[in-house]
Short mmCIF file of C-alpha atoms and ligand atoms in Angstrom, two decimals:
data_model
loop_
_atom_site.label_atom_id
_atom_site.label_comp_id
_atom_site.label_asym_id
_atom_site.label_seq_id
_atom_site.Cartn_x
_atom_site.Cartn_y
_atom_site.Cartn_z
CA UNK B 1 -0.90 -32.96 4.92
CA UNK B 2 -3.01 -29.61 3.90
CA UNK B 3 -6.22 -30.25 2.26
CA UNK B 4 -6.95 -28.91 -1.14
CA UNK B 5 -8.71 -26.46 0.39
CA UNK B 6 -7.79 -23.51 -1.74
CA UNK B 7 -8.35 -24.03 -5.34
CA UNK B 8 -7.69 -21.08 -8.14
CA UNK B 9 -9.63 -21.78 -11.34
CA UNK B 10 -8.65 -20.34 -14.63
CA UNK B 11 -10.72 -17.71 -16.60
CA UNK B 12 -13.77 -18.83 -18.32
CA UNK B 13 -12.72 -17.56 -21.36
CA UNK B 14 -9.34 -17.00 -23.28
CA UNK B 15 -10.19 -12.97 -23.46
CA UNK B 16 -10.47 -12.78 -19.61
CA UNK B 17 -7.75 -11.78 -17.25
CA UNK B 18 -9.70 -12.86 -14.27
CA UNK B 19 -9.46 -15.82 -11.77
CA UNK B 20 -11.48 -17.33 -9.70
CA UNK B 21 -10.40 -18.49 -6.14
CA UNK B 22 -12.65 -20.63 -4.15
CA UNK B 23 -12.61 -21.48 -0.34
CA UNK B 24 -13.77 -24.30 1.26
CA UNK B 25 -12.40 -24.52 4.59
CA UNK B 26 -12.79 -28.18 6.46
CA UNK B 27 -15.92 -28.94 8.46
CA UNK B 28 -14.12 -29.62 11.35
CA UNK B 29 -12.53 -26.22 11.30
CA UNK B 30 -8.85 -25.32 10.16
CA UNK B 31 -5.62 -25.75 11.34
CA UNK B 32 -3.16 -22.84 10.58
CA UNK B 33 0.89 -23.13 11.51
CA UNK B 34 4.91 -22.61 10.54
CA UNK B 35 7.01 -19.85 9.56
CA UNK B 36 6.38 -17.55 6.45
CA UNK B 37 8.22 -14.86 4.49
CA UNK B 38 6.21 -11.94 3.14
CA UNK B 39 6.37 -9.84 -0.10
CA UNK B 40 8.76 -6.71 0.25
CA UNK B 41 7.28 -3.14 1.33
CA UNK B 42 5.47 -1.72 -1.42
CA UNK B 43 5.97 1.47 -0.24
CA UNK B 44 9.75 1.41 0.14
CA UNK B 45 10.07 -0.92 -3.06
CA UNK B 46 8.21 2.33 -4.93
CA UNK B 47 11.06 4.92 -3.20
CA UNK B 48 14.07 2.77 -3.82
CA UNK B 49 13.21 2.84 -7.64
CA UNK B 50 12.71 6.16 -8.01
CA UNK B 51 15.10 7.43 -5.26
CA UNK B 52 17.57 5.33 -7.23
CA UNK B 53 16.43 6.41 -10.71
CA UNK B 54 16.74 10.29 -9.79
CA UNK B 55 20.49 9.90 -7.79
CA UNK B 56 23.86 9.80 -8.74
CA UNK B 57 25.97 6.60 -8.99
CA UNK B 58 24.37 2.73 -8.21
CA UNK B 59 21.84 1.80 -6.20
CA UNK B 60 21.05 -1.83 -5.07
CA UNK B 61 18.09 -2.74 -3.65
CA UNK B 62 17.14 -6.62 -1.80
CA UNK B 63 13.60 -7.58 -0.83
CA UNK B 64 11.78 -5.69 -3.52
CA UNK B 65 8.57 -6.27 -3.75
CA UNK B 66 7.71 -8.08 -7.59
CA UNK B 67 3.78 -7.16 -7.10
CA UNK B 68 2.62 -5.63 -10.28
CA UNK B 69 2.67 -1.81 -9.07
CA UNK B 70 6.68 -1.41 -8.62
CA UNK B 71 6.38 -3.02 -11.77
CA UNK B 72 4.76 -0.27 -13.26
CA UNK B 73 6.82 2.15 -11.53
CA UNK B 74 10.32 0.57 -12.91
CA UNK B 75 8.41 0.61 -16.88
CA UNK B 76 8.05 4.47 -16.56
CA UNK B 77 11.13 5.07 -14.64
CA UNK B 78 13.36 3.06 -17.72
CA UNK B 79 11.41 4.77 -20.19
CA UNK B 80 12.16 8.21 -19.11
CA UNK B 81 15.96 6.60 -19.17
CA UNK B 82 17.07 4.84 -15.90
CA UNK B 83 18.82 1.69 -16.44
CA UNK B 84 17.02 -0.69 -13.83
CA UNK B 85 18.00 -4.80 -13.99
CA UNK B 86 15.49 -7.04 -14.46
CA UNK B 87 13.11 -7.18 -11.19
CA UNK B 88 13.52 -9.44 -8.84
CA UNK B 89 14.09 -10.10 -4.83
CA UNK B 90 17.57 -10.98 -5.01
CA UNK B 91 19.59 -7.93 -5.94
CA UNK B 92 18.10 -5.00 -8.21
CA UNK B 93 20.29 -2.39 -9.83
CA UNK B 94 19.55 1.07 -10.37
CA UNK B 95 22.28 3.16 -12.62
CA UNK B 96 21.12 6.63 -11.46
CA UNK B 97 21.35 9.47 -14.01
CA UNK B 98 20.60 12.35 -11.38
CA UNK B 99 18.57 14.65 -10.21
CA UNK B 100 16.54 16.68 -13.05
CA UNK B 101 18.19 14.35 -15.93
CA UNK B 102 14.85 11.98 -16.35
CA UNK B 103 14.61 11.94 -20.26
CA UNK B 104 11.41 13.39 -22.23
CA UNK B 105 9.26 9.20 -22.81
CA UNK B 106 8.73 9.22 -25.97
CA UNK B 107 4.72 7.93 -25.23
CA UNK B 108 2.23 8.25 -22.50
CA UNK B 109 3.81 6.74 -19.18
CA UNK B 110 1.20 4.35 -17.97
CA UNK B 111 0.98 3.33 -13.98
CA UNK B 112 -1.34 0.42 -14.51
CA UNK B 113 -3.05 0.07 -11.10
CA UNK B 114 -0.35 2.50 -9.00
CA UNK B 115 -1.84 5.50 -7.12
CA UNK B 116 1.54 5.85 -5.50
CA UNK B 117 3.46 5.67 -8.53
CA UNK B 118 1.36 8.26 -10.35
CA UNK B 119 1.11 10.96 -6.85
CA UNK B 120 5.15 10.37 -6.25
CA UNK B 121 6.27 10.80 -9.53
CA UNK B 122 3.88 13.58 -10.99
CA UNK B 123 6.28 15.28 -8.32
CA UNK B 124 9.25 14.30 -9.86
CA UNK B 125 8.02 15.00 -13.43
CA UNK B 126 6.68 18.09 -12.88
CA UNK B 127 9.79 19.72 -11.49
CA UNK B 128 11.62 18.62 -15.18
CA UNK B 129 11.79 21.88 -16.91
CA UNK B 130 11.19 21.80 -20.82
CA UNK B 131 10.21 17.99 -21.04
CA UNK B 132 6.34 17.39 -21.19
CA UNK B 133 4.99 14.11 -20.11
CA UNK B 134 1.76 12.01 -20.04
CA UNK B 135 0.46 9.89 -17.24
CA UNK B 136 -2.12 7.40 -17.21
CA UNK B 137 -3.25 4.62 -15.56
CA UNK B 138 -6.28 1.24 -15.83
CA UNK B 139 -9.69 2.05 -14.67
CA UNK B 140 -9.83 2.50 -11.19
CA UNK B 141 -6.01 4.61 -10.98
CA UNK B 142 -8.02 6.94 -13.97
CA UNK B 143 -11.06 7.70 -11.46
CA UNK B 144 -8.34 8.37 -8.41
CA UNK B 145 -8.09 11.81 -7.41
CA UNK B 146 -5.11 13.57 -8.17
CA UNK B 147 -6.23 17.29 -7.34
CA UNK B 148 -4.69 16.53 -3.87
CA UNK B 149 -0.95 16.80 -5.80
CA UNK B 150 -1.58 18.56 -8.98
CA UNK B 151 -3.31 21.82 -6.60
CA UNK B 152 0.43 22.62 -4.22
CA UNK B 153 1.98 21.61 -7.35
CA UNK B 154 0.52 24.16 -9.50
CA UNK B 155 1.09 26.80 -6.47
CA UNK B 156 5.05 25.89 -6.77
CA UNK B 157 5.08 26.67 -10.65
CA UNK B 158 3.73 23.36 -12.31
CA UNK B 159 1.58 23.50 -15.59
CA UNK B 160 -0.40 20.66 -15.06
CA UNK B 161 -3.51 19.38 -17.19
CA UNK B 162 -5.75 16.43 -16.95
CA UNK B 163 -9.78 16.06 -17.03
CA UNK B 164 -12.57 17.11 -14.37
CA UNK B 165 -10.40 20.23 -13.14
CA UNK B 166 -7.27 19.09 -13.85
CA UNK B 167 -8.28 16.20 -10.95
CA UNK B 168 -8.25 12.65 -12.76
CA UNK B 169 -6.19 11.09 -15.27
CA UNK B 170 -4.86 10.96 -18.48
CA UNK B 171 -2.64 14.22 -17.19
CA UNK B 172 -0.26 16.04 -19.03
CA UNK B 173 2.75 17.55 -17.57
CA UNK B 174 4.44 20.47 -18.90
CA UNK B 175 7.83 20.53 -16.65
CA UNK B 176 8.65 24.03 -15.30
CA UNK B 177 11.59 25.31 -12.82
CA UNK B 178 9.75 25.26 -9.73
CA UNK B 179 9.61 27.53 -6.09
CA UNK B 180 9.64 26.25 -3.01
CA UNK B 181 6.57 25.82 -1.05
CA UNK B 182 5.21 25.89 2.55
CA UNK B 183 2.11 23.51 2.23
CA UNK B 184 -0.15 22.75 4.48
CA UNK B 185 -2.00 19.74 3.44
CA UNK B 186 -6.05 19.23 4.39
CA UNK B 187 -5.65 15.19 4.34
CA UNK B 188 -2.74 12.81 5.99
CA UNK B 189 -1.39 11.27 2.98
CA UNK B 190 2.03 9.71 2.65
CA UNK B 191 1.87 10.03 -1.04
CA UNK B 192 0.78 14.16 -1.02
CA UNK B 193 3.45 14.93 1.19
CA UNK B 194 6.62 12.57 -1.20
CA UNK B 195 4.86 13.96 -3.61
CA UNK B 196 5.46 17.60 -2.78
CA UNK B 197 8.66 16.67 -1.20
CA UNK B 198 10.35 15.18 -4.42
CA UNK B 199 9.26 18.40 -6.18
CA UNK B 200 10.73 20.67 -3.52
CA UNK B 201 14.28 18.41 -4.18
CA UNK B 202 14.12 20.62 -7.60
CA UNK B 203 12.62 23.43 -6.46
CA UNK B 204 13.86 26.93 -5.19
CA UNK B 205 14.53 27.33 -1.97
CA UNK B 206 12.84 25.36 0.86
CA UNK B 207 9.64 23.25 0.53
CA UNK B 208 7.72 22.44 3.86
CA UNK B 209 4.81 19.93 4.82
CA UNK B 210 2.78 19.99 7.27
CA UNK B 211 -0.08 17.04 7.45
CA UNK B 212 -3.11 17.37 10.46
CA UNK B 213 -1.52 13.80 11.74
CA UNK B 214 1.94 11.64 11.09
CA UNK B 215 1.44 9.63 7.68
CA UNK B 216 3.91 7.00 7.11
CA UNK B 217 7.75 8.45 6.98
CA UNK B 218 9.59 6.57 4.33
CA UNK B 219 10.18 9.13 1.84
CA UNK B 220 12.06 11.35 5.04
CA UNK B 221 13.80 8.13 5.76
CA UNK B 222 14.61 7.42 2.57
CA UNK B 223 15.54 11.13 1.14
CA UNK B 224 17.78 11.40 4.20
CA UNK B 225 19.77 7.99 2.99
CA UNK B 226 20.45 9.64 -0.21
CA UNK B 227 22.03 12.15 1.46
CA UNK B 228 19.47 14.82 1.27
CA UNK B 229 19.14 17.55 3.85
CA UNK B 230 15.44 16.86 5.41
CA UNK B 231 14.17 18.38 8.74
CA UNK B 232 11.67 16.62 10.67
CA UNK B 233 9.32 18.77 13.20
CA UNK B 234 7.53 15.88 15.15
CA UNK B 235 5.08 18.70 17.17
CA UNK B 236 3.73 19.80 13.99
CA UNK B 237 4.15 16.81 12.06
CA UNK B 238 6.32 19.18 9.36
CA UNK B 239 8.89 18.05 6.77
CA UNK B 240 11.24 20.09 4.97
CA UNK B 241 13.69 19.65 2.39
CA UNK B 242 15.75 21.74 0.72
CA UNK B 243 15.99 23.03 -2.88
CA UNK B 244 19.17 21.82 -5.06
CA UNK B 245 19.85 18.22 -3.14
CA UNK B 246 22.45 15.84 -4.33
CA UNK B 247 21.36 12.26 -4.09
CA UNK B 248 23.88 9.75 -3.71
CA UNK B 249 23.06 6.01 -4.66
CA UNK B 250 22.49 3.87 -1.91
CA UNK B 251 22.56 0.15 -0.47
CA UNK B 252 18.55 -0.62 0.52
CA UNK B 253 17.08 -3.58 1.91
CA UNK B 254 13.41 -3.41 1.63
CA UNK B 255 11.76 -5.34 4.75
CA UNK B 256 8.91 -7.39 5.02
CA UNK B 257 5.61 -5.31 4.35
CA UNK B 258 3.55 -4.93 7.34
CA UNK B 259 0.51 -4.51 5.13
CA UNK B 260 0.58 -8.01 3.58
CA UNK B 261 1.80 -9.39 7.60
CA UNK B 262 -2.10 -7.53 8.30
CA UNK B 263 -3.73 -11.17 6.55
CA UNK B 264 -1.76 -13.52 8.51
CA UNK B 265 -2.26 -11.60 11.84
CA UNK B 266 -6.09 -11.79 11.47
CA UNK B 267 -5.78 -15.18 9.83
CA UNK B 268 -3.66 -16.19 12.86
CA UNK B 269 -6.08 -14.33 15.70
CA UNK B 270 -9.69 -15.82 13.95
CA UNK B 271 -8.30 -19.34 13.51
CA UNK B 272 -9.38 -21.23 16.11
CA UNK B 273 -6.53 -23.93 16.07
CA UNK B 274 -3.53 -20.99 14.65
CA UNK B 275 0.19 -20.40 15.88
CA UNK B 276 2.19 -18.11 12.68
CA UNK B 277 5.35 -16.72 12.88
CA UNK B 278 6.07 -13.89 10.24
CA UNK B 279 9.78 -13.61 9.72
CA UNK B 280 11.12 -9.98 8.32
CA UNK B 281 8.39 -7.50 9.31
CA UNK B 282 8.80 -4.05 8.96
CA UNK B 283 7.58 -1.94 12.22
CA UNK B 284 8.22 1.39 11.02
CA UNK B 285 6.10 3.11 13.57
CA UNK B 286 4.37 5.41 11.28
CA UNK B 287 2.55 1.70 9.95
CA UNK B 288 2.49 -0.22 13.26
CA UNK B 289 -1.30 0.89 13.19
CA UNK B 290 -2.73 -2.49 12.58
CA UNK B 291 -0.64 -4.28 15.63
CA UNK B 292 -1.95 -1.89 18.47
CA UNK B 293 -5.48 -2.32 17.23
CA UNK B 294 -5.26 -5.70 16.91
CA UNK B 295 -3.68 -5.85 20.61
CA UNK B 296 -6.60 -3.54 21.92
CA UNK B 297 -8.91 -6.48 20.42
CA UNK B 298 -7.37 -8.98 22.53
CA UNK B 299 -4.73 -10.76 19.82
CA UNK B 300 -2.24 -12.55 21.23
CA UNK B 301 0.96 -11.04 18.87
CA UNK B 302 4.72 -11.17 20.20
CA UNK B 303 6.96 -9.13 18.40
CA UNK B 304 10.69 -10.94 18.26
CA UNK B 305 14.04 -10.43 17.25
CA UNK B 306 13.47 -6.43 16.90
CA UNK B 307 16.27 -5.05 15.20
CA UNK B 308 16.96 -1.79 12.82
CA UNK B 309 17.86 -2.90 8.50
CA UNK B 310 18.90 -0.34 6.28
CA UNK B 311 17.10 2.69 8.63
CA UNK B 312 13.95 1.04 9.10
CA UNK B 313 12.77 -1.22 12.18
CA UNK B 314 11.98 -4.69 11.69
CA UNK B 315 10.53 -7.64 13.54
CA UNK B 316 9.38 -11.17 13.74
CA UNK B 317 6.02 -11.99 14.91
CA UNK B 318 4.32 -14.56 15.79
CA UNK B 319 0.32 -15.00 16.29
CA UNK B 320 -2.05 -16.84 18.05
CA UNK B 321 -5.85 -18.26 17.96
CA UNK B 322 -7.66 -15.04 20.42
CA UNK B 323 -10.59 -14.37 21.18
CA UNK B 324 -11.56 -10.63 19.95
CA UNK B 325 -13.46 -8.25 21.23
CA UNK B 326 -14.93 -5.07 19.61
CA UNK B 327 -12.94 -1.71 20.07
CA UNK B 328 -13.23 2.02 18.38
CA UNK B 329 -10.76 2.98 15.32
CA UNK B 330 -10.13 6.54 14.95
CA UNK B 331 -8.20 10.08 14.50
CA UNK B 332 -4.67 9.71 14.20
CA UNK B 333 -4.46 5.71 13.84
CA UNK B 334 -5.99 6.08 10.72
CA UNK B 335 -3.06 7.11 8.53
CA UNK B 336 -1.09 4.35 10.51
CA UNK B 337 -3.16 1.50 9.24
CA UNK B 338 -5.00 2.57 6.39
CA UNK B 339 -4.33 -0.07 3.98
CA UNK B 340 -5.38 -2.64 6.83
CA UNK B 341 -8.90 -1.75 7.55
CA UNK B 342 -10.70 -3.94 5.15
CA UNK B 343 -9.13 -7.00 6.66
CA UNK B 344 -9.52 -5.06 10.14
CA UNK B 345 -13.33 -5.23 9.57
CA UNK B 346 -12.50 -9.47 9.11
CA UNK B 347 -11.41 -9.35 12.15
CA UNK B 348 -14.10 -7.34 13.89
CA UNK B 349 -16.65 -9.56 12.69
CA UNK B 350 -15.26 -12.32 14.98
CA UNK B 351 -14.90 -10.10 17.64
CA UNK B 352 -17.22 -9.63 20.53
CA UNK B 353 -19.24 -7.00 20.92
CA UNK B 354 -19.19 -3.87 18.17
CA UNK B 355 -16.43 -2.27 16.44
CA UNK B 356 -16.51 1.25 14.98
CA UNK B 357 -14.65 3.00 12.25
CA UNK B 358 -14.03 6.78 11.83
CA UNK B 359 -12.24 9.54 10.38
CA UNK B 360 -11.66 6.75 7.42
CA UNK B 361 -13.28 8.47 4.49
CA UNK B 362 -10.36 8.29 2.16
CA UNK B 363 -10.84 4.09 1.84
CA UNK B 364 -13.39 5.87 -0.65
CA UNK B 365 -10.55 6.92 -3.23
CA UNK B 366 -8.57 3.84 -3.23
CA UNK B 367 -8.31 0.92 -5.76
CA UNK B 368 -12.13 0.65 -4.64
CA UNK B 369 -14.56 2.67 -2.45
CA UNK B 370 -12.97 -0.31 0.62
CA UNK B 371 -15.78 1.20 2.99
CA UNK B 372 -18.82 -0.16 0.72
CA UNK B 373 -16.85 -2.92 -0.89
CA UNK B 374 -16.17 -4.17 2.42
CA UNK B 375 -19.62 -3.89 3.78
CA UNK B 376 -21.36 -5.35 0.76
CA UNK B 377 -18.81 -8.20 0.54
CA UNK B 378 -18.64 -9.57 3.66
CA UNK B 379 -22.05 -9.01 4.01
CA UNK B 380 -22.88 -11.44 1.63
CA UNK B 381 -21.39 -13.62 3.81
CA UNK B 382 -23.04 -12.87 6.82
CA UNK B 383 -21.65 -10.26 8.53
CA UNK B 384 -23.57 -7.14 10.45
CA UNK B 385 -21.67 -4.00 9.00
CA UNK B 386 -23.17 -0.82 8.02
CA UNK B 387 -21.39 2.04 6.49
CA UNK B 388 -20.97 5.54 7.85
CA UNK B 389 -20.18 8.20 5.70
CA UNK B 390 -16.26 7.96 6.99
CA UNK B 391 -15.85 4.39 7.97
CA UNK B 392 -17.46 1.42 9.29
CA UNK B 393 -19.75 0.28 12.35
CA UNK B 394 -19.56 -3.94 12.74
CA UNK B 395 -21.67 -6.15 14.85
CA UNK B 396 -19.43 -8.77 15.96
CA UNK B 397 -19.91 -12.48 16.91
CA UNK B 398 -21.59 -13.54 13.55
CA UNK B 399 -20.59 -16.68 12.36
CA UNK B 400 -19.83 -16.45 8.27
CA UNK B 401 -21.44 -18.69 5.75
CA UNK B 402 -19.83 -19.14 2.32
CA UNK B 403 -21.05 -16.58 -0.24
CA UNK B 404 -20.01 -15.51 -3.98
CA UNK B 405 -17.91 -12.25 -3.53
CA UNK B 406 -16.12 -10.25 -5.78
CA UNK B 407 -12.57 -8.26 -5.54
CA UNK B 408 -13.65 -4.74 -7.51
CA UNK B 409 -10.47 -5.60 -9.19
CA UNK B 410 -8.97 -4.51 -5.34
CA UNK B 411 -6.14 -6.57 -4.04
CA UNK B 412 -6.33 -5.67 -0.42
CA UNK B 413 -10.45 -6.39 -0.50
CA UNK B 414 -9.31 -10.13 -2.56
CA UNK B 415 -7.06 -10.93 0.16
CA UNK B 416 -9.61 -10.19 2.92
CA UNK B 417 -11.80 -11.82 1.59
CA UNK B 418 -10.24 -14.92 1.42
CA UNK B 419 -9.04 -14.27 5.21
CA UNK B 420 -12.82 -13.78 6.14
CA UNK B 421 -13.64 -17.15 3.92
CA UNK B 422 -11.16 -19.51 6.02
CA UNK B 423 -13.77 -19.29 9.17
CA UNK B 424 -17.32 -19.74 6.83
CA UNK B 425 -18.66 -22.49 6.89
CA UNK B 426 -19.48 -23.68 3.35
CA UNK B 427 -17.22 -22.66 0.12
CA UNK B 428 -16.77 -19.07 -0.45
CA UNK B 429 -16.30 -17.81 -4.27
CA UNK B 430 -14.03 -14.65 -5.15
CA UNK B 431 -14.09 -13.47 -8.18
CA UNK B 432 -11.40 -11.44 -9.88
CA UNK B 433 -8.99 -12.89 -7.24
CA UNK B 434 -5.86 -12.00 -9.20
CA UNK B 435 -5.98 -8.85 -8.13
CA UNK B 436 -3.84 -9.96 -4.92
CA UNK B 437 -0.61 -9.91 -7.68
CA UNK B 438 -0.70 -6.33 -7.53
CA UNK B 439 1.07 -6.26 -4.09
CA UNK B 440 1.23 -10.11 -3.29
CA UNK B 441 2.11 -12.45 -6.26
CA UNK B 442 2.61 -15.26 -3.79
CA UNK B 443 -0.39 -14.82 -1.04
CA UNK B 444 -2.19 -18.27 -2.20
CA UNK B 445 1.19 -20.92 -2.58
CA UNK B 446 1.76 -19.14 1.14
CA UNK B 447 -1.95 -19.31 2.41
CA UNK B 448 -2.12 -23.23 0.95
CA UNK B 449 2.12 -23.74 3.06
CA UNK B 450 0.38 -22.66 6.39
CA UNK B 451 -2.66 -25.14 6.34
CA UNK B 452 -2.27 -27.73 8.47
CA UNK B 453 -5.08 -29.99 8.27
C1 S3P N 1 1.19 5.03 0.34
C2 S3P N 1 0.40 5.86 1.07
C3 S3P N 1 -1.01 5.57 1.39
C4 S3P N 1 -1.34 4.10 1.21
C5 S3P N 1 -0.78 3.57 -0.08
C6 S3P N 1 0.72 3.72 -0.14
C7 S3P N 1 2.58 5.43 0.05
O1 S3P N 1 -1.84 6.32 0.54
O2 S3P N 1 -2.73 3.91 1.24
O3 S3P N 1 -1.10 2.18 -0.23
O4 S3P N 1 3.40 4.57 -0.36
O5 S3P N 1 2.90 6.61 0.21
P1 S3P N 1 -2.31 7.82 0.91
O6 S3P N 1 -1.12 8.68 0.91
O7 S3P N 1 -3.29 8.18 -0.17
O8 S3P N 1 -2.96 7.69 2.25
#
């Protein structure tokens, strides 16, 4: 029977949103074991809603994800005029009103904590001719940068406004007829290149992207489901769609998200006493970043059952106790496991020898700057990692103490965190813990079903 090991305490105070979740693995180390289910993809949850929203006739969508950011992007997408059911993992329907038919909100669309939902759709929005829109978003989505869309937008036609250059939000969006683009973008970023993409579906003519490496490739996936015409050039990692689509409501089944299967694979690798088996992954290859690192560390990780669902690959797999050792992250793997590198940087602390980090400076820009928020928080507990102006450089071997962390409000840094805290050894505190909900509602009840001991 598990230990209370995990305990979540309630705010302090009526007026505060945030939780506390404290730590305090046995002293004669932790068992870890069974079968779990993940959360749906975020990224694909975000697509099929919008996708859906923006095509002709029904789509249904299983395995959504019911974190807090597709919630946020279903809210603007039914006040703009889609008819969306109620959210939940079952069976969500989408009544599609088609392409360039999103209604003028009658307020300010807000995004809550959704970087993807504000980059993808400012696409969509700004290709709406005669409807103007707001966006904004909480705190950390307002200090995001948003220059990387609203600049090819504004080259394809876009009137565009927001503060510091037109860069950070509150935006306005005036919606113009747009032309078709070639664009090549300076960064690898899934959400520039949707972004751009969803425009060019409106746009005149043909809209290319080219990125410097592959970023993940649901959008192409996806668009090409709908029934859009989309041209991939692997050599010169180019996309192209064309101007005028018809998008034709769909049957998706959103798989497991690899990026939430990143805690349990370092949970399952540090553990000393660990054998997890994550049922429903999604292996798109574009995201399979986080395995091949964590193979070139020395984890022992089978991948089972491999099939294809709905267009995208999917796995089981199943993890057990390693022992790491150090290796370099760099260049093109980057895109591929971007979201994973703070609990990466768990793992490289009980790794042998020393891991390094490049070519990562965009962990800057998300929900938190994850390169010092990382460093300073696992720090605290005892790890040896300093931070380089694009990434990381960790000293491995160092055994963890307990400490009193903090989230930033981050949901990927919470859930490492806690990962990290399973092998200290005395209680570790993380404040402002319920910032996991935003793309796992369920990563404690799961965490407290796979103790053993
Ligand atoms: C995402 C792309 C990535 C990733 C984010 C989701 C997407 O962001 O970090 O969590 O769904 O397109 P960037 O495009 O900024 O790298």
């Amino acid at each position: 029977m598990a230990q209370a090991i995990v305990s979540l305490l309630s705010p302090e105070n009526l007026d505060s949103p945030h939780q506390t979740l404290v730590i305090s693995p046995p002293q004669e180390g932790l068992a870890l074991g069974g079968e779990l289910r993940i959360p749906g993809d975020k990224s694909i949850s975000h697509r099929a809603l919008m996708l859906g929203a923006i095509a002709q006739g029904t789509t249904t969508i299983s395995g959504l994800l019911l974190g807090e950011d597709p919630h946020s992007t279903a809210k603007c997408l039914r006040a703009m005029g889609a008819k969306i059911s109620p959210l939940n993992t079952e069976l969500v329907t989408v009544e599609g009103i088609g392409l360039g038919n999103l209604q003028e909100p009658q307020d300010v669309l807000d995004m809550g904590n959704s970087g993807t939902t504000m980059r993808l759709m400012l696409g969509i929005l700004a290709s709406h001719p005669d409807r103007f829109f707001t966006v904004t978003g909480d705190a950390s989505l307002r200090s995001r940068p948003m220059a990387r869309v609203v600049k090819p937008l504004v080259r394809m036609g876009a009137t565009i406004w927001g503060r510091d250059g037109n860069n950070l939000a509150p935006l306005a969006i005036q919606g113009q007829k747009l032309l078709g683009l070639q664009y090549r973008s300076p960064i690898a970023s899934a959400q520039v290149k949707s972004c751009i993409l969803l425009a060019g579906l409106m746009a005149e003519g043909e809209t290319t992207v080219t990125e410097p490496s592959l970023s993940r490739d649901h959008s192409e996936r996806m668009l090409r489901g709908f029934g859009a015409e989309v041209k991939v050039d692997p050599e010169t990692h180019s996309v192209t769609v064309q101007g005028g689509a018809v998008l034709q409501g769909q049957e998706v089944i959103v798989p497991g998200d690899i990026s939430s299967a990143a805690f349990w694979l370092v949970a399952g690798a540090i553990v000393p006493d660990a054998d997890l088996t994550i049922l429903n992954v999604g292996v798109n290859p574009t995201r399979t970043g986080v395995l091949e690192v964590l193979g070139m560390m020395g984890a022992d990780i089978q991948l089972l059952n491999e099939r294809t669902v709905a267009g995208e690959p999917v796995a089981d797999l199943r993890v057990r106790s390693s022992n790491l050792s150090g290796c370099e992250i760099a260049g093109d793997l980057i895109p591929r496991l971007i979201d994973e590198i703070p609990v990466l940087a768990v793992a490289a602390t009980f790794a042998k020898g020393t891991t390094v980090i490049r070519n990562a400076e965009d962990l800057r820009v998300k929900e938190s700057d994850r390169l010092a928020v990382t460093a300073s928080q696992l720090n605290k507990m005892g790890a040896k990692i300093t931070e380089l102006p694009d990434g990381l450089e960790i000293t491995g071997g160092t055994e963890l103490h307990g400490a009193e962390v903090d989230s930033f409000t981050d949901h990927r840094i919470a859930m490492s965190l806690a990962i990290a805290a399973l092998r200290a050894s005395s209680p570790t505190t993380i404040h402002r813990a319920e910032a996991a909900a935003i793309s796992y509602p369920d990563f404690i009840p799961t965490l407290q079903s796979i103790i053993k001991n």
